[in-house]
Coordinates of C-alpha atoms in Angstrom, one line a residue:
X294 CA -56.3 79.6 79.4
X295 CA -56.3 76.1 80.9
X296 CA -55.0 74.3 77.6
X297 CA -52.5 77.0 77.3
X298 CA -51.1 75.9 81.0
X299 CA -51.3 72.5 80.2
X300 CA -49.2 73.1 77.1
X301 CA -46.9 74.8 79.1
X302 CA -46.4 72.1 81.4
X303 CA -45.8 69.6 78.7
X304 CA -43.0 71.8 77.5
X305 CA -44.5 73.3 74.2
X306 CA -44.4 76.7 73.6
X307 CA -47.1 79.2 72.3
X308 CA -47.1 77.8 68.7
X309 CA -47.7 74.2 70.1
X310 CA -44.0 72.9 69.6
X311 CA -43.1 70.4 72.0
X312 CA -39.5 71.8 73.2
X313 CA -38.9 69.0 75.5
X314 CA -38.2 66.4 72.7
X315 CA -36.1 68.2 70.0
X316 CA -35.9 66.5 66.5
X317 CA -32.8 64.4 65.9
X318 CA -30.8 65.5 62.9
X319 CA -30.7 62.8 59.9
X320 CA -27.4 61.0 59.6
X321 CA -25.3 61.0 56.8
X322 CA -24.5 57.4 55.4
X323 CA -21.2 56.9 54.4
X324 CA -20.2 55.1 51.3
X325 CA -18.8 52.1 53.3
X326 CA -22.8 51.4 53.9
X327 CA -24.0 51.5 50.2
X328 CA -20.9 49.5 49.3
X329 CA -22.0 47.0 51.8
X330 CA -25.5 46.6 50.9
X331 CA -24.3 46.4 47.2
X332 CA -22.1 43.3 48.1
X333 CA -24.5 41.8 50.2
X334 CA -27.3 42.1 47.1
X335 CA -24.7 40.7 44.7
X336 CA -23.7 37.7 47.0
X337 CA -27.4 36.9 47.1
X338 CA -27.8 37.0 43.5
X339 CA -24.6 34.9 42.9
X340 CA -25.6 32.4 45.5
X341 CA -29.0 31.9 43.7
X342 CA -27.4 31.5 40.5
X343 CA -24.9 28.9 41.5
X344 CA -27.8 27.2 43.1
X345 CA -29.3 27.1 39.7
X346 CA -26.6 25.9 37.8
X347 CA -26.1 23.1 40.4
X348 CA -29.8 21.9 40.5
X349 CA -29.4 21.9 36.2
X350 CA -26.0 20.1 36.6
X351 CA -27.8 17.1 38.8
X352 CA -30.6 17.0 36.1
X353 CA -28.2 17.0 33.4
X354 CA -26.2 14.2 34.9
X355 CA -29.6 12.3 35.5
X356 CA -30.4 12.7 32.0
X357 CA -27.0 11.5 30.9
X358 CA -26.9 8.6 32.7
X359 CA -30.6 7.5 31.7
X360 CA -29.1 8.0 28.0
X361 CA -26.3 5.4 29.0
X362 CA -28.6 2.7 30.4
X363 CA -30.8 2.8 27.2
X364 CA -27.5 2.5 25.0
X365 CA -26.3 -0.3 26.9
X366 CA -29.6 -2.2 26.7
X367 CA -29.4 -1.1 22.8
X368 CA -25.9 -2.5 22.5
X369 CA -26.8 -6.0 24.1
X370 CA -29.7 -6.2 21.7
X371 CA -27.2 -5.6 18.9
X372 CA -24.7 -8.1 20.2
X373 CA -27.6 -10.6 20.3
X374 CA -28.9 -9.8 16.9
X375 CA -25.5 -9.9 15.2
X376 CA -24.8 -13.4 16.7
X377 CA -27.7 -14.5 15.1
X378 CA -26.8 -12.9 11.7
X379 CA -23.4 -14.1 11.6
X380 CA -24.4 -17.5 12.1
X381 CA -27.0 -17.1 9.1
X382 CA -24.3 -15.2 6.9
X383 CA -22.0 -18.3 7.4
X384 CA -24.6 -21.1 6.8
X385 CA -26.0 -18.9 3.7
X386 CA -22.5 -18.9 2.1
X387 CA -22.1 -22.7 2.5
X388 CA -25.5 -23.0 1.0
X389 CA -24.8 -20.7 -1.8
X390 CA -21.5 -22.6 -2.8
X391 CA -22.8 -26.1 -2.7
X392 CA -25.8 -24.9 -5.1
X393 CA -23.3 -23.4 -7.6
X394 CA -21.1 -26.5 -7.5
X395 CA -24.4 -28.8 -8.2
X396 CA -25.5 -26.4 -10.8
X397 CA -22.3 -26.7 -12.6
X398 CA -21.6 -30.5 -12.2
X399 CA -22.1 -32.8 -15.4
X400 CA -24.3 -35.2 -13.2
X401 CA -26.6 -32.0 -12.0
X402 CA -29.8 -33.9 -13.3
X403 CA -29.2 -36.4 -10.4
X404 CA -29.3 -33.6 -8.0
X405 CA -32.5 -32.0 -9.1
X406 CA -34.1 -32.3 -5.7
X407 CA -31.3 -30.6 -3.9
X408 CA -30.6 -27.8 -6.5
X409 CA -34.3 -26.6 -6.1
X410 CA -34.6 -26.6 -2.3
X411 CA -31.2 -24.8 -2.0
X412 CA -32.3 -22.3 -5.0
X413 CA -35.5 -21.2 -2.7
X414 CA -32.8 -20.4 -0.2
X415 CA -31.1 -17.6 -2.1
X416 CA -33.9 -15.4 -0.9
X417 CA -34.0 -16.6 2.9
X418 CA -32.0 -14.1 4.9
X419 CA -32.1 -13.0 8.6
X420 CA -31.0 -9.1 8.0
X421 CA -29.4 -7.6 11.1
X422 CA -31.8 -5.0 12.7
X423 CA -29.9 -2.3 14.1
X424 CA -31.1 -0.8 17.5
X425 CA -30.6 2.7 16.8
X426 CA -33.1 4.0 19.3
X427 CA -30.7 5.9 22.2
X428 CA -28.4 7.3 19.3
X429 CA -31.2 9.0 17.3
X430 CA -32.8 10.5 20.1
X431 CA -29.2 11.8 21.0
X432 CA -28.3 13.1 17.8
X433 CA -32.0 14.2 16.8
X434 CA -32.4 16.6 20.3
X435 CA -29.0 17.6 20.1
X436 CA -28.4 15.6 23.1
X437 CA -24.8 14.2 22.1
X438 CA -23.3 17.6 24.2
X439 CA -25.0 16.1 27.4
X440 CA -22.5 13.1 27.1
X441 CA -19.5 14.4 29.2
X442 CA -17.4 11.3 28.5
X443 CA -16.1 12.4 24.8
X444 CA -14.4 9.0 24.3
X445 CA -17.8 7.6 24.5
X446 CA -19.0 9.7 21.9
X447 CA -16.0 9.5 19.5
X448 CA -16.3 5.5 19.9
X449 CA -20.2 5.3 19.1
X450 CA -20.2 7.5 16.2
X451 CA -17.3 5.1 14.9
X452 CA -19.7 2.1 16.0
X453 CA -22.5 3.8 14.1
X454 CA -20.3 4.2 11.0
X455 CA -19.5 0.5 10.7
X456 CA -23.2 -0.5 11.2
X457 CA -24.0 1.7 8.1
X458 CA -21.3 0.1 6.2
X459 CA -22.7 -3.2 7.0
X460 CA -26.0 -1.9 5.9
X461 CA -24.6 -0.8 2.6
X462 CA -23.2 -4.3 1.9
X463 CA -26.7 -5.9 2.7
X464 CA -28.0 -3.8 0.4
X465 CA -25.4 -4.6 -2.3
X466 CA -26.4 -8.3 -1.7
X467 CA -29.9 -7.4 -2.3
X468 CA -29.3 -6.2 -5.9
X469 CA -27.4 -9.2 -6.6
X470 CA -30.4 -11.5 -5.5
X471 CA -32.5 -9.5 -8.0
X472 CA -30.2 -10.1 -10.8
X473 CA -30.7 -14.1 -9.6
X474 CA -34.4 -13.1 -9.8
X475 CA -34.2 -11.8 -13.2
X476 CA -32.1 -14.9 -14.5
X477 CA -34.0 -17.6 -12.7
X478 CA -36.9 -17.7 -15.1
X479 CA -34.3 -19.0 -17.7
X480 CA -33.1 -21.6 -15.7
X481 CA -35.8 -23.0 -13.0
X482 CA -39.0 -24.4 -13.8
X483 CA -41.3 -21.9 -11.9
X484 CA -43.9 -24.5 -10.9
X485 CA -41.3 -26.8 -9.5
X486 CA -39.5 -23.8 -7.6
X487 CA -42.7 -22.6 -6.0
X488 CA -43.4 -26.2 -4.7
X489 CA -40.1 -25.9 -2.5
X490 CA -42.3 -23.7 -0.1
X491 CA -45.5 -24.7 1.5
X492 CA -48.4 -22.5 3.0
X493 CA -46.6 -21.9 6.2
X494 CA -43.6 -20.6 4.4
X495 CA -41.2 -23.5 5.3
X496 CA -39.1 -24.9 2.8
X497 CA -39.8 -28.4 1.6
X498 CA -37.4 -30.7 -0.3
X499 CA -39.0 -31.9 -3.5
X500 CA -39.1 -35.5 -4.4
X501 CA -39.7 -35.9 -7.7
X502 CA -36.0 -34.7 -8.9
X503 CA -37.1 -31.6 -10.8
X504 CA -34.7 -30.7 -13.8
X505 CA -33.4 -27.4 -14.9
X506 CA -35.1 -26.0 -18.3
X507 CA -32.2 -25.5 -20.2
X508 CA -28.9 -27.5 -20.6
X509 CA -27.0 -24.2 -22.0
X510 CA -23.9 -23.8 -20.1
X511 CA -23.4 -20.5 -20.6
X512 CA -26.7 -19.7 -19.1
X513 CA -26.5 -21.8 -16.3
X514 CA -23.0 -20.8 -15.5
X515 CA -24.2 -17.1 -15.6
X516 CA -26.6 -17.7 -12.8
X517 CA -23.9 -20.0 -11.0
X518 CA -21.8 -16.9 -11.1
X519 CA -24.5 -14.6 -9.3
X520 CA -25.0 -17.5 -6.7
X521 CA -21.1 -17.6 -6.0
X522 CA -21.0 -14.0 -5.8
X523 CA -23.9 -13.9 -3.2
X524 CA -21.6 -16.6 -1.2
X525 CA -18.9 -14.3 -1.1
X526 CA -20.8 -11.2 0.1
X527 CA -22.6 -13.4 2.7
X528 CA -19.1 -14.6 4.0
X529 CA -17.8 -11.0 3.6
X530 CA -20.6 -9.5 5.5
X531 CA -20.3 -12.2 8.5
X532 CA -16.8 -11.2 8.8
X533 CA -17.9 -7.2 9.0
X534 CA -20.7 -8.3 11.6
X535 CA -18.2 -10.0 13.8
X536 CA -16.0 -6.8 13.9
X537 CA -19.1 -5.0 14.6
X538 CA -20.0 -7.2 17.3
X539 CA -16.5 -6.9 18.9
X540 CA -17.1 -3.3 18.7
X541 CA -20.5 -3.3 20.4
X542 CA -18.7 -5.4 23.2
X543 CA -16.1 -3.0 23.7
X544 CA -18.3 0.0 23.6
X545 CA -20.7 -1.7 26.3
X546 CA -17.9 -2.4 28.4
X547 CA -16.4 1.1 28.1
X548 CA -20.0 2.8 28.9
X549 CA -19.9 0.3 31.9
X550 CA -16.6 1.7 33.4
X551 CA -16.9 5.1 32.6
X552 CA -20.5 5.2 34.1
X553 CA -20.1 2.4 36.7
X554 CA -23.5 0.7 35.5
X555 CA -24.4 -2.7 35.4

């Protein structure tokens, strides 16, 4: 009975339902509310996408710049190596011309020391070593696409093509030297020629005036022809190397300007 009176005082009916706090009906949501939620969700996803793209862009720019710094170092090395190579090829051309002239001279017996000394230097060469580390990384990893400056890519590929042409001519000269090696035994005394280089691989000028082992002009002329050919190929390679060095400097300057690098 007491519990019943308490319930009545609290506003509950006989079934125990509280009549003083009626349950509010559930409000219906309009389509604009759903549209607003969708728009907010879309905006959050889109902003996240933009942020990720921005981070990737910054990373790509950093990698691109690192490649350009590395490329500049390679080009600087190339210009130095090419300068030495050009000087070597020009000197080589003069030496080969002098050797051929003395061999074909009617007074060649007087030039034995010089002929043997210069003949040994047919195989003395200073090849151009191409610093291709950066471009190989760019090509092998498919990272040429990271270079946004397409003029840099175009000039870099042109430069590499010129390098390959110079390397092909170097190989042609090596083939000519192989012919000289095969024919040399018919003209030079092996012991005397070997004596023109000491144990430290330095050239030594003979003092005994060694002579050619044949007086047959056709044989000597054939070998002199190969020597003259080596001379002209060396001179040609020096000209190609000068053109290549100019291209290296121009590419170096272009990279510096486009990326504001030192």
